[in-house]
Structure formats: structure tokens, C-alpha cells
PDB file of C-alpha atoms in Angstrom:
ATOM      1  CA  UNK A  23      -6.612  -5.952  -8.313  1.00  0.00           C
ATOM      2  CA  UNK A  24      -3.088  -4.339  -7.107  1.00  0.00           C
ATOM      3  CA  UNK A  25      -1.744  -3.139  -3.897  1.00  0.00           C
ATOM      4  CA  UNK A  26      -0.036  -0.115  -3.735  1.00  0.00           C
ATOM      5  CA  UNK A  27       1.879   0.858  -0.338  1.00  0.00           C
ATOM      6  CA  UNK A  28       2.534   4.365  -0.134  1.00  0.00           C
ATOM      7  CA  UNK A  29       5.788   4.938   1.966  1.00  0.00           C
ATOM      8  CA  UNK A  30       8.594   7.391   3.288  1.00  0.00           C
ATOM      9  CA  UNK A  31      11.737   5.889   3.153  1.00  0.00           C
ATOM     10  CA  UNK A  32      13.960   6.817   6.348  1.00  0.00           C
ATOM     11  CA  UNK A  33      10.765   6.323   9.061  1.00  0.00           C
ATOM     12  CA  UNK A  34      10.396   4.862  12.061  1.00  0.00           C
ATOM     13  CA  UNK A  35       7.715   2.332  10.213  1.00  0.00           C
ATOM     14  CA  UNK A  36      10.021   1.708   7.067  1.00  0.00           C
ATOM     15  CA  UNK A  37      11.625  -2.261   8.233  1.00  0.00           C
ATOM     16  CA  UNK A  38       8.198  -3.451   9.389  1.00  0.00           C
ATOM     17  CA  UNK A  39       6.277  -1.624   6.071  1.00  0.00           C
ATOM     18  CA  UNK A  40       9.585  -3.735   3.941  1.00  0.00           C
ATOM     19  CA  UNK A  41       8.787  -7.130   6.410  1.00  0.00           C
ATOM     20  CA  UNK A  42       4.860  -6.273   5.302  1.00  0.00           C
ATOM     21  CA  UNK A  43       5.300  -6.378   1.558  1.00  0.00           C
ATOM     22  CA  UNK A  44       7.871  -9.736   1.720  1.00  0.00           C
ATOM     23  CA  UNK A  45       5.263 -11.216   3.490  1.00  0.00           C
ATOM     24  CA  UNK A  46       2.902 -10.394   1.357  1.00  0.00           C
ATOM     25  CA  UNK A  47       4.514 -11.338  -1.937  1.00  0.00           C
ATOM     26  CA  UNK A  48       4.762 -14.318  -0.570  1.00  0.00           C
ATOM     27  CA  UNK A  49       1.341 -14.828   0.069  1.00  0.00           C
ATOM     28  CA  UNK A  50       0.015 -13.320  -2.984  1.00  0.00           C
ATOM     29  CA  UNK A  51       2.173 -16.366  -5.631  1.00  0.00           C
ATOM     30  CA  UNK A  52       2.559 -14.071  -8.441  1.00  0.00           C
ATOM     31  CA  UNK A  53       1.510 -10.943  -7.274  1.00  0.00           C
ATOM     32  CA  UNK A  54       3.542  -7.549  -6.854  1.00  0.00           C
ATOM     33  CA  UNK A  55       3.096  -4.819  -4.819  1.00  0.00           C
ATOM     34  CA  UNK A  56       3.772  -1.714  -5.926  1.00  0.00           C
ATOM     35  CA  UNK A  57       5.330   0.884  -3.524  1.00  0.00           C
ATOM     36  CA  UNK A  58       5.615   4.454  -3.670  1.00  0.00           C
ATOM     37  CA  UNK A  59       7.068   7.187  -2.227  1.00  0.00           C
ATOM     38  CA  UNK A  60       4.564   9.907  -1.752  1.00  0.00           C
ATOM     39  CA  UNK A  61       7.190  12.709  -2.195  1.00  0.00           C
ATOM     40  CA  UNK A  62       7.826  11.418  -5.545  1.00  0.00           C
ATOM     41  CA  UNK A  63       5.324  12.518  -8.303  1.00  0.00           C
ATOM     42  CA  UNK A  64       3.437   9.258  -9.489  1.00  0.00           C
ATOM     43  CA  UNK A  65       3.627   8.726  -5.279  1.00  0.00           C
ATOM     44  CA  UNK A  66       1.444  12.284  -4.601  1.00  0.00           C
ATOM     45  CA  UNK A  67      -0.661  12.096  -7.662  1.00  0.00           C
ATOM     46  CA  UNK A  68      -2.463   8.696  -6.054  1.00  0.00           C
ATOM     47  CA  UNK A  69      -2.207  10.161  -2.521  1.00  0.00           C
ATOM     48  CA  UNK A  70      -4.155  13.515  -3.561  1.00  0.00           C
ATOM     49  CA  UNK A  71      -6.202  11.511  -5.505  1.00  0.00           C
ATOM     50  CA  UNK A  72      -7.274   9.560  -2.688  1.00  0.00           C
ATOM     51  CA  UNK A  73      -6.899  12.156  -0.528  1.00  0.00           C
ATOM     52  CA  UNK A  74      -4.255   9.982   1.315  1.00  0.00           C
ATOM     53  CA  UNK A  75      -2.446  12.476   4.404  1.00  0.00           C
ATOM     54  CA  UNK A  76      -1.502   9.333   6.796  1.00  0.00           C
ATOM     55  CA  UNK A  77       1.371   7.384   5.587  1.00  0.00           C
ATOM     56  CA  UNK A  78       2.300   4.684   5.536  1.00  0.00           C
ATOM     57  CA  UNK A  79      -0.822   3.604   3.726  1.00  0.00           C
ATOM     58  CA  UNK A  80      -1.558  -0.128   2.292  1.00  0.00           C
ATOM     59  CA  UNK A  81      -4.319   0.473  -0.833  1.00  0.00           C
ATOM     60  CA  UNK A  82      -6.352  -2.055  -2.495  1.00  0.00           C
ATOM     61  CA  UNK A  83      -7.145  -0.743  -6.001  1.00  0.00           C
ATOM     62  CA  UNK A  84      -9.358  -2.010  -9.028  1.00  0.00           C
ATOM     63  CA  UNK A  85      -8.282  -2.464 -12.747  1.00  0.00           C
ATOM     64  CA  UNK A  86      -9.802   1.366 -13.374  1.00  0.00           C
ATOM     65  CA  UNK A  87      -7.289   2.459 -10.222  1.00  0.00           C
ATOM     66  CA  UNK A  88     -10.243   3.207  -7.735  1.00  0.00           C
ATOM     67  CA  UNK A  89      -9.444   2.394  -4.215  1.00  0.00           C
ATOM     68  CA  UNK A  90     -11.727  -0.648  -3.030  1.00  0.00           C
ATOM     69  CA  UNK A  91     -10.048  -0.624   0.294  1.00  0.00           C
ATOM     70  CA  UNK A  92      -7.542   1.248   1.983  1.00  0.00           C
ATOM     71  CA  UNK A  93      -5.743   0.680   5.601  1.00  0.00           C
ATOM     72  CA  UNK A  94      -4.074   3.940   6.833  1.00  0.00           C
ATOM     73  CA  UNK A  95      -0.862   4.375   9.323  1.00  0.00           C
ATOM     74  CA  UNK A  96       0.271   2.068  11.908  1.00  0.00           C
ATOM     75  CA  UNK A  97      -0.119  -0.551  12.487  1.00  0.00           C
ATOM     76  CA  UNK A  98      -0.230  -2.659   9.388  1.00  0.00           C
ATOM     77  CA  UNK A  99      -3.392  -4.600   8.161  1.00  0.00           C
ATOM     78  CA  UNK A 100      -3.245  -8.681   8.101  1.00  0.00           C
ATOM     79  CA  UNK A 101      -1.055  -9.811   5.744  1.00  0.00           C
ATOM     80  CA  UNK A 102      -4.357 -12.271   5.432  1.00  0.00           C
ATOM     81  CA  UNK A 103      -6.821  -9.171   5.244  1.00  0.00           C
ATOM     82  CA  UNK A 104      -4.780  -7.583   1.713  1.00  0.00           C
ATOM     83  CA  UNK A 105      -4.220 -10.702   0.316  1.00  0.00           C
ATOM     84  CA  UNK A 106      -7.900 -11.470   0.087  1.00  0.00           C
ATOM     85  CA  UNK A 107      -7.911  -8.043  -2.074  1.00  0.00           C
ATOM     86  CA  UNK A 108      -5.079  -9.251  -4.628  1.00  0.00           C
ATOM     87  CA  UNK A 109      -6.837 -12.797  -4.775  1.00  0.00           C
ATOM     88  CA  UNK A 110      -9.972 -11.615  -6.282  1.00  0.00           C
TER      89      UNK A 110
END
């Protein structure tokens, strides 16, 4: 499993979506999470393929890079609730 957090840099949301993935690294010994900016074109290309419009948003995705869970705008998801997702 990998997280991917889907972000605008510049927002209102953008210390507490940074404070999120820390957190979360932390949690997760070992585990990255990938962020992306959805203006960029690896960043859109999962968006539209998830049909993603709500940012920021916190995905859960499978080895084949289907979404298995996905948490959408403010405010965040548990740490607790994503780290489940990288665990498995």
C-alpha cells in the first residue's frame, strides 16, 4: 500500500496537510508518503483518474495504483485511520 496526499502549495490547509504527513511518517516506521501537487502533471493524471476535484485529498492506494480508500478536503483523516492503510 502507499499514501499519496494530493496538495496546493500556498493554501490555507498547507501547515496542517505538512503537520499531517510528519505525523504520519512517523507512525508508518518506514513508510513514505508521497505528495503531489495536482497542478503538476503526475499530480492531475491521479486526480482525473480518480476523479479527485476536492483538495487537499489523503489516498490510500494498492500495489496496481487503485484507490482502496480516499479522505477528501478538510479536515484531515486520523493519523490512526491512514496508517492502518500503509500497515497492511
Amino acid at each position: 500500500m502507499r499514501v499519496v496526499v494530493l496538495t496546493k502549495e500556498g493554501y490555507d490547509y498547507s501547515s496542517a496537510v505538512d503537520t499531517f504527513i510528519t505525523e504520519l511518517e512517523s507512525q508508518a516506521i518506514g513508510a513514505e508518503v508521497e505528495r503531489l501537487d495536482p497542478d503538476t502533471y503526475e499530480g492531475e493524471s491521479v486526480a482525473r483518474s480518480l476523479d479527485i476535484l476536492e483538495f487537499p485529498a489523503v489516498v490510500a492506494m494498492d500495489d496496481s495504483g487503485s484507490a482502496v480508500q480516499q479522505w477528501l478536503g478538510m479536515p484531515l483523516p486520523p493519523v490512526s485511520d491512514v496508517s492502518y492503510y500503509i500497515n497492511l
